[in-house]
mmCIF file of C-alpha atoms in Angstrom:
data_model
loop_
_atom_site.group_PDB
_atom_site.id
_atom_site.type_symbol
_atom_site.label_atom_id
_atom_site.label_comp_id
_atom_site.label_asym_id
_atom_site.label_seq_id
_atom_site.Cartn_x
_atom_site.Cartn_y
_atom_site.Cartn_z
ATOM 1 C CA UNK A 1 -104.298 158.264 -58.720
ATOM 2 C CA UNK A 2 -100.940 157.924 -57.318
ATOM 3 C CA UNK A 3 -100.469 159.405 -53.523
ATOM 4 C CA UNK A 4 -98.012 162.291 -54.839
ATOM 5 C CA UNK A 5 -101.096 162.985 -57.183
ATOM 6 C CA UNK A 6 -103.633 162.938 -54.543
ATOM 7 C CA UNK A 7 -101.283 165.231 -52.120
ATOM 8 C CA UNK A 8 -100.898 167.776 -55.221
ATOM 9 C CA UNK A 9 -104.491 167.551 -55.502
ATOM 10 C CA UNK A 10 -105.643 167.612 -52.230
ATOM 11 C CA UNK A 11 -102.972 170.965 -51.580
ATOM 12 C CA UNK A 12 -104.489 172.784 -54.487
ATOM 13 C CA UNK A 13 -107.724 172.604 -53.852
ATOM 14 C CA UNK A 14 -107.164 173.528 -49.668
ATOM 15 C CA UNK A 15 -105.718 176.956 -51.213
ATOM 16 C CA UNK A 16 -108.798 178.535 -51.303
ATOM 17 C CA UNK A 17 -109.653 178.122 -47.998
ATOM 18 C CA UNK A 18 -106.406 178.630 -46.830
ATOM 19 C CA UNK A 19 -106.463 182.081 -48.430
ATOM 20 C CA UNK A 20 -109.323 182.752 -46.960
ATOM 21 C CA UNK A 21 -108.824 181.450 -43.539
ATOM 22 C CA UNK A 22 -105.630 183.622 -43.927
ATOM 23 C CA UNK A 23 -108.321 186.651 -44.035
ATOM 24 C CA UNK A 24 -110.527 185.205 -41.328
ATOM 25 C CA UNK A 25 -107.446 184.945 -39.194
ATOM 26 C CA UNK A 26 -106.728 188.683 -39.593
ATOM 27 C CA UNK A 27 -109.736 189.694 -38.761
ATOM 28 C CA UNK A 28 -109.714 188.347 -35.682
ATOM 29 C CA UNK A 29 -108.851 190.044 -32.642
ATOM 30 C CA UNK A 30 -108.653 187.222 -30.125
ATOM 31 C CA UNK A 31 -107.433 183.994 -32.008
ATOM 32 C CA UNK A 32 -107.471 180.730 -29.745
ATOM 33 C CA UNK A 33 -107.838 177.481 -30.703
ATOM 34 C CA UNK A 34 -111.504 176.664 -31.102
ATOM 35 C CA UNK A 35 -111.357 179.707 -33.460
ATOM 36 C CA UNK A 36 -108.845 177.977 -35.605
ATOM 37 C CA UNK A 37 -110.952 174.226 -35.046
ATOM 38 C CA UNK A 38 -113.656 175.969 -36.100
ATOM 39 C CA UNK A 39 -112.212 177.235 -39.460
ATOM 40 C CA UNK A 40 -110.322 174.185 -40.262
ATOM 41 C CA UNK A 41 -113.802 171.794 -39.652
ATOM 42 C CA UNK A 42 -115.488 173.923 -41.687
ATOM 43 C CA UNK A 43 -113.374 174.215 -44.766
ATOM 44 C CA UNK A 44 -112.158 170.508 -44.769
ATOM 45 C CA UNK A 45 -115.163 169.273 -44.056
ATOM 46 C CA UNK A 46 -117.172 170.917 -46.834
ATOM 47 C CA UNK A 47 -113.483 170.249 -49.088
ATOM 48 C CA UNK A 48 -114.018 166.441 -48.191
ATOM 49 C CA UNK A 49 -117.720 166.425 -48.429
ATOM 50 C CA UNK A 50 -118.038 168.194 -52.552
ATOM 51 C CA UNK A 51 -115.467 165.791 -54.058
ATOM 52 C CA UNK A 52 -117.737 163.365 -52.682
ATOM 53 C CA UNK A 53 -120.908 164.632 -54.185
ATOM 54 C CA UNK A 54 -119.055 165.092 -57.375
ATOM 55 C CA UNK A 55 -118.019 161.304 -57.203
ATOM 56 C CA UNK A 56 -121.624 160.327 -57.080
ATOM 57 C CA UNK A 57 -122.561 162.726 -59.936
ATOM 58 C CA UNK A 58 -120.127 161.128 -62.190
ATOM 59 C CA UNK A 59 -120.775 157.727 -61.534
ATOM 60 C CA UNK A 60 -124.068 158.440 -62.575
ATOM 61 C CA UNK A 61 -122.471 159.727 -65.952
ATOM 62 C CA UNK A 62 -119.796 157.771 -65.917
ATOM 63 C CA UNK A 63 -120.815 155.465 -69.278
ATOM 64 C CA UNK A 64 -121.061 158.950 -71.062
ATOM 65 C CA UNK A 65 -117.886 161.138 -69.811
ATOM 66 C CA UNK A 66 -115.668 157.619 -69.448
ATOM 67 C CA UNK A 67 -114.071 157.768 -73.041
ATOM 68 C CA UNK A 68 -113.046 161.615 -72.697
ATOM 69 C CA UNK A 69 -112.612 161.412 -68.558
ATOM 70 C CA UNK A 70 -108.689 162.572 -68.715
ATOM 71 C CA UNK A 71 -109.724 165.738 -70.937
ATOM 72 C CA UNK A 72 -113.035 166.328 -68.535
ATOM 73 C CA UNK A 73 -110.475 166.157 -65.743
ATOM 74 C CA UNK A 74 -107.838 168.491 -67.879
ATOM 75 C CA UNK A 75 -110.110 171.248 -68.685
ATOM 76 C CA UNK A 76 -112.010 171.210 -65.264
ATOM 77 C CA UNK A 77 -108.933 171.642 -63.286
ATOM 78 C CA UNK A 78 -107.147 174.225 -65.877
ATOM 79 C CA UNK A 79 -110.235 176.320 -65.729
ATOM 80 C CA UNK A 80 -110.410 176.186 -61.679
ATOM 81 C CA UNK A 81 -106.709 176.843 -61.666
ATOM 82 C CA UNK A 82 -106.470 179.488 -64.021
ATOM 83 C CA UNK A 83 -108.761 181.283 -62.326
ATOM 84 C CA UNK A 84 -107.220 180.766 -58.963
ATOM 85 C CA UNK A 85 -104.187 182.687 -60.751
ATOM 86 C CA UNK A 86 -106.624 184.948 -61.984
ATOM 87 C CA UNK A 87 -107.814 185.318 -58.127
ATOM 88 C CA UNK A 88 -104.022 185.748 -56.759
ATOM 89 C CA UNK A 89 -103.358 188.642 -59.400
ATOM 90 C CA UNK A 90 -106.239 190.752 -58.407
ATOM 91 C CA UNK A 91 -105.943 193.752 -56.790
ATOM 92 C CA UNK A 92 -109.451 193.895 -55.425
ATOM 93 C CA UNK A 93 -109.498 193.116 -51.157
ATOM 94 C CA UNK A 94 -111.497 190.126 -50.202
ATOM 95 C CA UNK A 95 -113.808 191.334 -46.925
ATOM 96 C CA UNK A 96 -112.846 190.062 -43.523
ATOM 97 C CA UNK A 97 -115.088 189.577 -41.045
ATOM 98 C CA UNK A 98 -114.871 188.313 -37.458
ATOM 99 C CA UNK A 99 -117.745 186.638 -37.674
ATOM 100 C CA UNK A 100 -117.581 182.919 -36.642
ATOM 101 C CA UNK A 101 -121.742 182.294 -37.011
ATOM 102 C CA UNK A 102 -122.969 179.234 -38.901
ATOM 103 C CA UNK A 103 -124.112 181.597 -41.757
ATOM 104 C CA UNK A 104 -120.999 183.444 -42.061
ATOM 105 C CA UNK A 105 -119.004 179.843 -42.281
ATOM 106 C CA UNK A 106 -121.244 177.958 -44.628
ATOM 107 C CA UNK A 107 -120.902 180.781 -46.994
ATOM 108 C CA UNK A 108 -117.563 180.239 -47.048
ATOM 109 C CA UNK A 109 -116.838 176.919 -46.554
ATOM 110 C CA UNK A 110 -118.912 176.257 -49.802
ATOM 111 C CA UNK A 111 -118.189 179.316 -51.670
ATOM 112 C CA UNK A 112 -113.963 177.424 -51.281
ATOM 113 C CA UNK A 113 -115.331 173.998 -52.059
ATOM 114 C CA UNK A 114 -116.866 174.595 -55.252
ATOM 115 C CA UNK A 115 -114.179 173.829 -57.271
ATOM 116 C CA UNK A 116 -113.707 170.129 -54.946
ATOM 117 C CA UNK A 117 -116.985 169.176 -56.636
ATOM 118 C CA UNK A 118 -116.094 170.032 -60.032
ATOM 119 C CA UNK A 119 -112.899 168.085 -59.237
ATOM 120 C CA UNK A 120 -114.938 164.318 -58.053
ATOM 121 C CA UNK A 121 -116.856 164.281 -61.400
ATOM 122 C CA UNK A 122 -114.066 162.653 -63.396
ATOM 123 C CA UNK A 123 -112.841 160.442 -59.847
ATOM 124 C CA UNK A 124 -115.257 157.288 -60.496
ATOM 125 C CA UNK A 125 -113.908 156.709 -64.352
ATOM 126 C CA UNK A 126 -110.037 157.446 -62.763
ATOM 127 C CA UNK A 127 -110.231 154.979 -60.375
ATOM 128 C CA UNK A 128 -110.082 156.784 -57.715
ATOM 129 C CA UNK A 129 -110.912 155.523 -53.969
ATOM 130 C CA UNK A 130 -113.076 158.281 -52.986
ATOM 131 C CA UNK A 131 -113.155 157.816 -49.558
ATOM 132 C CA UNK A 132 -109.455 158.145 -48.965
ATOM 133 C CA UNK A 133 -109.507 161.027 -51.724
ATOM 134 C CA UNK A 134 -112.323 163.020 -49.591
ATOM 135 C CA UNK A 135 -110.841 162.319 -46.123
ATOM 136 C CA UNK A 136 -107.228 163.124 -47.128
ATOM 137 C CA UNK A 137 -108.585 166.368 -48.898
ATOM 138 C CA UNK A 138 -110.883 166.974 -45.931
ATOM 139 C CA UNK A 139 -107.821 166.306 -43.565
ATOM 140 C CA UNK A 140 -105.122 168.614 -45.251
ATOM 141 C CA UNK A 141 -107.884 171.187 -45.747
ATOM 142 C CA UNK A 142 -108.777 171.049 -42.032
ATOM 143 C CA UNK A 143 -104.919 171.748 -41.244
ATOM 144 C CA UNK A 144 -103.557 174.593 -43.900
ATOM 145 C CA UNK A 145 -106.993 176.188 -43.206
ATOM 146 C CA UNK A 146 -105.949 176.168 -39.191
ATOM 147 C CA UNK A 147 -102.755 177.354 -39.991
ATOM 148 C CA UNK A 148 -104.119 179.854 -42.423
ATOM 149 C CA UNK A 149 -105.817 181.505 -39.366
ATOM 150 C CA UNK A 150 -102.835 181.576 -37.582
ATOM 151 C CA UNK A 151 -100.806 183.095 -40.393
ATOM 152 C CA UNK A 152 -103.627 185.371 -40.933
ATOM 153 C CA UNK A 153 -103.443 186.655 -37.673
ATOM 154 C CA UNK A 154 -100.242 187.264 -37.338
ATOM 155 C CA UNK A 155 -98.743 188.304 -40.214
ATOM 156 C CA UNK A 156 -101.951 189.558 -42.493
ATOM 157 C CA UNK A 157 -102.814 189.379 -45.998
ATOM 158 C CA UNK A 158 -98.943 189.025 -47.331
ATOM 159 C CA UNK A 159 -99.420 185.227 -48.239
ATOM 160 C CA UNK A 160 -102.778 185.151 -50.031
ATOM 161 C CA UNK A 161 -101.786 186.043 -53.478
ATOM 162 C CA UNK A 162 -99.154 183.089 -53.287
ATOM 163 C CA UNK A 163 -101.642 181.051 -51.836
ATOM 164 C CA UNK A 164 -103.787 181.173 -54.477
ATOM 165 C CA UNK A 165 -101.097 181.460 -57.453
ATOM 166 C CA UNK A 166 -99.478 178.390 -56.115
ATOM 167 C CA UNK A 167 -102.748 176.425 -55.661
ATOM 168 C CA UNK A 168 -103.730 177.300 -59.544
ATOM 169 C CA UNK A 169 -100.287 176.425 -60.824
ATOM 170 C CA UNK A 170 -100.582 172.754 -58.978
ATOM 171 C CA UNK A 171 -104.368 172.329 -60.107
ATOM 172 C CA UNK A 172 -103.252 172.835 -63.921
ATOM 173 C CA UNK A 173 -100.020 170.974 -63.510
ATOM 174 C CA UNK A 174 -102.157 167.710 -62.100
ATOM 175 C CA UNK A 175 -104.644 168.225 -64.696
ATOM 176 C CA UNK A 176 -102.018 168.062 -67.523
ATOM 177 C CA UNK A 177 -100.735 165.185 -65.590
ATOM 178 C CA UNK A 178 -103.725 163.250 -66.147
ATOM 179 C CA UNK A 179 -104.186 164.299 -69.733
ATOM 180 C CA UNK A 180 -100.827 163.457 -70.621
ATOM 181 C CA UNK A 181 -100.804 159.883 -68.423
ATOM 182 C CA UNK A 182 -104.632 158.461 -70.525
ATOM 183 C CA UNK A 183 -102.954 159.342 -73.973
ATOM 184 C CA UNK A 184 -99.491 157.385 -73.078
ATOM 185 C CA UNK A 185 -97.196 159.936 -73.273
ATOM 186 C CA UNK A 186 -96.016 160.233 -69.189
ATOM 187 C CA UNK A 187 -95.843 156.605 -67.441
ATOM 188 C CA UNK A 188 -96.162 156.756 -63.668
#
């Protein structure tokens, strides 16, 4: 995986917790910085920490998914993508709370991460260096997520639909990127 790819990647899968931290940012009354540190170790962490865990899983699998890895990777990321744009389309409001507990910000942090473990299954039979994946995922999670907060809080909910529409469009776009690159017919 090229590093265009993995900057794609690692943008579409922060959007969820960016649209979320855009939520948790408008729910907060007092916003500092430790606030927005908070958010942004939370979310990247847990974004750098699935991809990992789905690594490991498909190494483990890797002699079985190896020979269909570019459509595992195609279909996983179409399905998590479409249903960001799904997500960005809905009318129904997400819940805000203030809280910054440990509770409140696991929930979260895994319920945006999810999809970054479904996303590290096909990463051993790509090729893919998994600890620069995770940390540059982690690390560009950490920062749209602290800027979500900040956005959040001052302007509101006005950028979560694009958010997540523009995070599903990139997730489907890289995974037909990597279908199309394993049966010859894009050369990168």
């Amino acid at each position: 995986m090229n590093f265009f790819s993995l900057l794609l990647l690692a943008i579409g899968l922060s959007m969820d917790a960016f649209a979320v931290a855009i939520c948790k940012g408008l729910s907060t009354r007092q916003l500092n910085w430790k606030k927005m540190v908070i958010v942004g170790l939370w979310f990247g962490g847990f974004q750098a920490l699935m991809p990992t865990i789905g690594y490991f899983l498909g190494s483990v699998f890797e002699l079985y998914i190896t020979a269909i890895d570019h459509w595992v990777a195609f279909i996983l990321l179409a399905l998590i993508g479409a249903n960001m744009i799904r997500e960005s389309r809905s009318k129904d409001e997400e819940s805000v709370d203030d809280s910054f507990s440990f509770k409140s910000m696991l929930l979260m942090a895994v319920a945006t991460s999810i999809d970054a473990l479904a996303v590290g299954i096909p990463f051993p039979s790509l090729g893919v260096n998994i600890v620069m994946a995770a940390s540059f995922i982690g690390v560009t999670t950490f920062l749209l997520s602290a800027l979500g907060v900040k956005i959040g809080n001052l302007f509101g909910t006005r950028y979560k639909g694009a958010a997540e529409l523009t995070g599903g469009i990139i997730l489907i776009l890289l995974g037909t990127q990597i279908l199309l690159e394993h049966l010859g017919l894009l050369v990168f």
